[in-house]
PDB file of C-alpha atoms in Angstrom:
ATOM      1  CA  MET A  22      65.455-115.727  78.011  1.00  0.00           C
ATOM      2  CA  LYS A  23      67.582-114.952  74.956  1.00  0.00           C
ATOM      3  CA  LYS A  24      71.193-114.009  75.382  1.00  0.00           C
ATOM      4  CA  GLN A  25      72.380-110.886  73.529  1.00  0.00           C
ATOM      5  CA  PRO A  26      75.259-111.622  71.145  1.00  0.00           C
ATOM      6  CA  LYS A  27      78.472-109.776  71.979  1.00  0.00           C
ATOM      7  CA  PHE A  28      78.643-108.293  68.500  1.00  0.00           C
ATOM      8  CA  SER A  29      75.686-107.380  66.365  1.00  0.00           C
ATOM      9  CA  PHE A  30      75.137-104.906  63.579  1.00  0.00           C
ATOM     10  CA  ARG A  31      73.837-102.524  66.236  1.00  0.00           C
ATOM     11  CA  SER A  32      76.928-102.882  68.412  1.00  0.00           C
ATOM     12  CA  ALA A  33      79.074 -99.804  69.041  1.00  0.00           C
ATOM     13  CA  ARG A  34      82.078-102.020  69.784  1.00  0.00           C
ATOM     14  CA  LEU A  35      81.924-103.619  66.362  1.00  0.00           C
ATOM     15  CA  TYR A  36      81.961-100.260  64.577  1.00  0.00           C
ATOM     16  CA  LEU A  37      84.636 -98.868  66.871  1.00  0.00           C
ATOM     17  CA  PHE A  38      86.804-101.885  66.046  1.00  0.00           C
ATOM     18  CA  LEU A  39      86.150-101.421  62.316  1.00  0.00           C
ATOM     19  CA  LEU A  40      86.929 -97.689  62.585  1.00  0.00           C
ATOM     20  CA  THR A  41      90.211 -98.422  64.358  1.00  0.00           C
ATOM     21  CA  ALA A  42      91.138-101.089  61.814  1.00  0.00           C
ATOM     22  CA  SER A  43      90.326 -98.800  58.886  1.00  0.00           C
ATOM     23  CA  THR A  44      92.379 -95.982  60.446  1.00  0.00           C
ATOM     24  CA  LEU A  45      95.376 -98.287  60.768  1.00  0.00           C
ATOM     25  CA  LEU A  46      94.930 -99.621  57.224  1.00  0.00           C
ATOM     26  CA  ILE A  47      94.712 -96.097  55.797  1.00  0.00           C
ATOM     27  CA  LEU A  48      97.823 -94.996  57.680  1.00  0.00           C
ATOM     28  CA  PHE A  49      99.717 -98.101  56.564  1.00  0.00           C
ATOM     29  CA  GLY A  50      98.521 -97.838  52.968  1.00  0.00           C
ATOM     30  CA  THR A  51      99.252 -94.139  52.598  1.00  0.00           C
ATOM     31  CA  LEU A  52     102.388 -93.668  54.694  1.00  0.00           C
ATOM     32  CA  PHE A  53     104.328 -96.871  54.080  1.00  0.00           C
ATOM     33  CA  PRO A  54     107.337 -96.308  51.778  1.00  0.00           C
ATOM     34  CA  VAL A  55     106.755 -97.334  48.171  1.00  0.00           C
ATOM     35  CA  ASP A  56     108.738 -97.914  45.055  1.00  0.00           C
ATOM     36  CA  ARG A  57     107.940 -95.039  42.701  1.00  0.00           C
ATOM     37  CA  HIS A  58     107.615 -97.387  39.744  1.00  0.00           C
ATOM     38  CA  MET A  59     103.931 -98.244  39.981  1.00  0.00           C
ATOM     39  CA  PRO A  60     102.327-100.261  37.206  1.00  0.00           C
ATOM     40  CA  ARG A  61     100.392 -98.044  34.783  1.00  0.00           C
ATOM     41  CA  SER A  62      97.243-100.077  35.387  1.00  0.00           C
ATOM     42  CA  PHE A  63      97.257 -98.987  39.052  1.00  0.00           C
ATOM     43  CA  LEU A  64      97.550 -95.249  38.432  1.00  0.00           C
ATOM     44  CA  GLY A  65      93.909 -94.719  37.499  1.00  0.00           C
ATOM     45  CA  TYR A  66      92.683 -96.657  40.520  1.00  0.00           C
ATOM     46  CA  ASP A  67      94.664 -94.643  43.055  1.00  0.00           C
ATOM     47  CA  LYS A  68      91.944 -92.001  43.363  1.00  0.00           C
ATOM     48  CA  VAL A  69      89.208 -94.648  43.555  1.00  0.00           C
ATOM     49  CA  ILE A  70      91.058 -96.294  46.436  1.00  0.00           C
ATOM     50  CA  HIS A  71      91.379 -92.943  48.240  1.00  0.00           C
ATOM     51  CA  PHE A  72      87.658 -92.316  47.690  1.00  0.00           C
ATOM     52  CA  LEU A  73      86.686 -95.733  49.069  1.00  0.00           C
ATOM     53  CA  MET A  74      89.084 -95.645  52.033  1.00  0.00           C
ATOM     54  CA  PHE A  75      88.031 -92.230  53.274  1.00  0.00           C
ATOM     55  CA  GLY A  76      84.379 -92.813  52.473  1.00  0.00           C
ATOM     56  CA  ALA A  77      84.401 -95.990  54.556  1.00  0.00           C
ATOM     57  CA  TRP A  78      86.356 -94.286  57.353  1.00  0.00           C
ATOM     58  CA  SER A  79      83.922 -91.347  57.471  1.00  0.00           C
ATOM     59  CA  PHE A  80      80.905 -93.655  57.415  1.00  0.00           C
ATOM     60  CA  LEU A  81      82.293 -95.749  60.281  1.00  0.00           C
ATOM     61  CA  TYR A  82      83.159 -92.612  62.244  1.00  0.00           C
ATOM     62  CA  GLY A  83      79.594 -91.367  61.766  1.00  0.00           C
ATOM     63  CA  ILE A  84      78.121 -94.710  62.871  1.00  0.00           C
ATOM     64  CA  VAL A  85      80.314 -94.737  65.991  1.00  0.00           C
ATOM     65  CA  ARG A  86      79.089 -91.221  66.802  1.00  0.00           C
ATOM     66  CA  PHE A  87      75.518 -92.425  66.246  1.00  0.00           C
ATOM     67  CA  PHE A  88      75.932 -95.283  68.721  1.00  0.00           C
ATOM     68  CA  ARG A  89      77.360 -92.853  71.221  1.00  0.00           C
ATOM     69  CA  GLY A  90      74.103 -90.937  70.949  1.00  0.00           C
ATOM     70  CA  HIS A  91      74.978 -87.894  68.884  1.00  0.00           C
ATOM     71  CA  LEU A  92      74.978 -87.783  65.126  1.00  0.00           C
ATOM     72  CA  LYS A  93      75.775 -84.335  63.952  1.00  0.00           C
ATOM     73  CA  LEU A  94      77.229 -84.548  60.481  1.00  0.00           C
ATOM     74  CA  TYR A  95      79.567 -81.562  60.569  1.00  0.00           C
ATOM     75  CA  PRO A  96      82.114 -83.284  62.911  1.00  0.00           C
ATOM     76  CA  VAL A  97      82.306 -86.149  60.407  1.00  0.00           C
ATOM     77  CA  LEU A  98      83.115 -83.622  57.677  1.00  0.00           C
ATOM     78  CA  ILE A  99      85.648 -81.788  59.842  1.00  0.00           C
ATOM     79  CA  TRP A 100      87.478 -84.921  61.013  1.00  0.00           C
ATOM     80  CA  GLY A 101      87.385 -86.543  57.576  1.00  0.00           C
ATOM     81  CA  THR A 102      88.949 -83.395  56.126  1.00  0.00           C
ATOM     82  CA  ILE A 103      91.572 -83.169  58.874  1.00  0.00           C
ATOM     83  CA  PHE A 104      92.468 -86.850  58.483  1.00  0.00           C
ATOM     84  CA  GLY A 105      92.793 -86.634  54.685  1.00  0.00           C
ATOM     85  CA  LEU A 106      94.803 -83.404  54.834  1.00  0.00           C
ATOM     86  CA  SER A 107      97.064 -84.806  57.567  1.00  0.00           C
ATOM     87  CA  VAL A 108      97.848 -87.888  55.509  1.00  0.00           C
ATOM     88  CA  GLU A 109      98.742 -85.783  52.468  1.00  0.00           C
ATOM     89  CA  ILE A 110     100.938 -83.438  54.533  1.00  0.00           C
ATOM     90  CA  LEU A 111     102.690 -86.390  56.180  1.00  0.00           C
ATOM     91  CA  GLN A 112     103.327 -87.910  52.743  1.00  0.00           C
ATOM     92  CA  HIS A 113     105.112 -84.709  51.794  1.00  0.00           C
ATOM     93  CA  PHE A 114     107.371 -84.607  54.861  1.00  0.00           C
ATOM     94  CA  LEU A 115     108.076 -88.284  55.586  1.00  0.00           C
ATOM     95  CA  PRO A 116     110.782 -90.103  53.600  1.00  0.00           C
ATOM     96  CA  THR A 117     108.360 -92.528  51.936  1.00  0.00           C
ATOM     97  CA  ASN A 118     108.805 -91.659  48.236  1.00  0.00           C
ATOM     98  CA  ARG A 119     105.319 -90.155  48.328  1.00  0.00           C
ATOM     99  CA  SER A 120     104.177 -86.598  47.868  1.00  0.00           C
ATOM    100  CA  PHE A 121     101.255 -84.291  48.571  1.00  0.00           C
ATOM    101  CA  GLU A 122      98.683 -84.656  45.785  1.00  0.00           C
ATOM    102  CA  LEU A 123      95.749 -82.334  45.583  1.00  0.00           C
ATOM    103  CA  MET A 124      93.723 -84.907  43.614  1.00  0.00           C
ATOM    104  CA  ASP A 125      94.237 -87.477  46.379  1.00  0.00           C
ATOM    105  CA  LEU A 126      92.883 -84.955  48.868  1.00  0.00           C
ATOM    106  CA  ALA A 127      89.949 -84.262  46.539  1.00  0.00           C
ATOM    107  CA  ALA A 128      89.206 -88.001  46.370  1.00  0.00           C
ATOM    108  CA  ASP A 129      89.430 -88.222  50.181  1.00  0.00           C
ATOM    109  CA  LEU A 130      86.956 -85.359  50.559  1.00  0.00           C
ATOM    110  CA  ALA A 131      84.627 -86.787  47.918  1.00  0.00           C
ATOM    111  CA  GLY A 132      84.504 -90.070  49.857  1.00  0.00           C
ATOM    112  CA  THR A 133      83.769 -88.156  53.049  1.00  0.00           C
ATOM    113  CA  PHE A 134      80.936 -86.214  51.394  1.00  0.00           C
ATOM    114  CA  VAL A 135      79.355 -89.395  50.010  1.00  0.00           C
ATOM    115  CA  ALA A 136      79.545 -91.011  53.467  1.00  0.00           C
ATOM    116  CA  ILE A 137      77.846 -87.954  54.967  1.00  0.00           C
ATOM    117  CA  GLY A 138      75.119 -88.246  52.343  1.00  0.00           C
ATOM    118  CA  ILE A 139      74.555 -91.900  53.206  1.00  0.00           C
ATOM    119  CA  LEU A 140      74.460 -91.104  56.931  1.00  0.00           C
ATOM    120  CA  TYR A 141      71.963 -88.318  56.256  1.00  0.00           C
ATOM    121  CA  LEU A 142      69.734 -90.703  54.289  1.00  0.00           C
ATOM    122  CA  LEU A 143      69.923 -93.306  57.054  1.00  0.00           C
ATOM    123  CA  GLU A 144      68.876 -90.714  59.589  1.00  0.00           C
ATOM    124  CA  ARG A 145      65.910 -89.632  57.428  1.00  0.00           C
ATOM    125  CA  GLN A 146      64.736 -93.082  56.321  1.00  0.00           C
ATOM    126  CA  PHE A 147      65.018 -95.222  59.447  1.00  0.00           C
ATOM    127  CA  PRO A 148      63.251 -94.176  62.660  1.00  0.00           C
ATOM    128  CA  TRP A 149      65.439 -96.435  64.830  1.00  0.00           C
ATOM    129  CA  PHE A 150      68.463 -94.514  63.569  1.00  0.00           C
ATOM    130  CA  ARG A 151      66.931 -91.169  64.461  1.00  0.00           C
ATOM    131  CA  ASN A 152      65.523 -92.325  67.823  1.00  0.00           C
ATOM    132  CA  ASN A 153      68.922 -93.452  69.135  1.00  0.00           C
ATOM    133  CA  GLN A 154      70.246 -89.880  69.262  1.00  0.00           C
ATOM    134  CA  LYS A 155      70.528 -87.765  72.380  1.00  0.00           C
ATOM    135  CA  LYS A 156      68.247 -84.774  72.470  1.00  0.00           C
TER     136      LYS A 156
END
């Protein structure tokens, strides 16, 4: 008889851990005080980083919901939007030398929308993905 590994790619615990880690990394990366003198080479990549961070976060949140048996995509959109907006508002009010930037929020939302698209495709393409949901 084969023993099940504790973590596999179909393990809810693995994705919950990754979601928690990505949440903490996003909060650290966006709310930690910075020196305003960023190198010019970094400025163009700021939006790409926001896109990737929030896209990954939204994807992981959707996968965790999937493993819990319910993958409706609108909560992923709602929570991704709330998380991105909260970070931008906190940047405005906390003394971190950061400010609310509408383009950062747009990049956050774009990442969330792409993650939702990927989750939608997974649901449509793979029967095991669809069959794991609660009716």
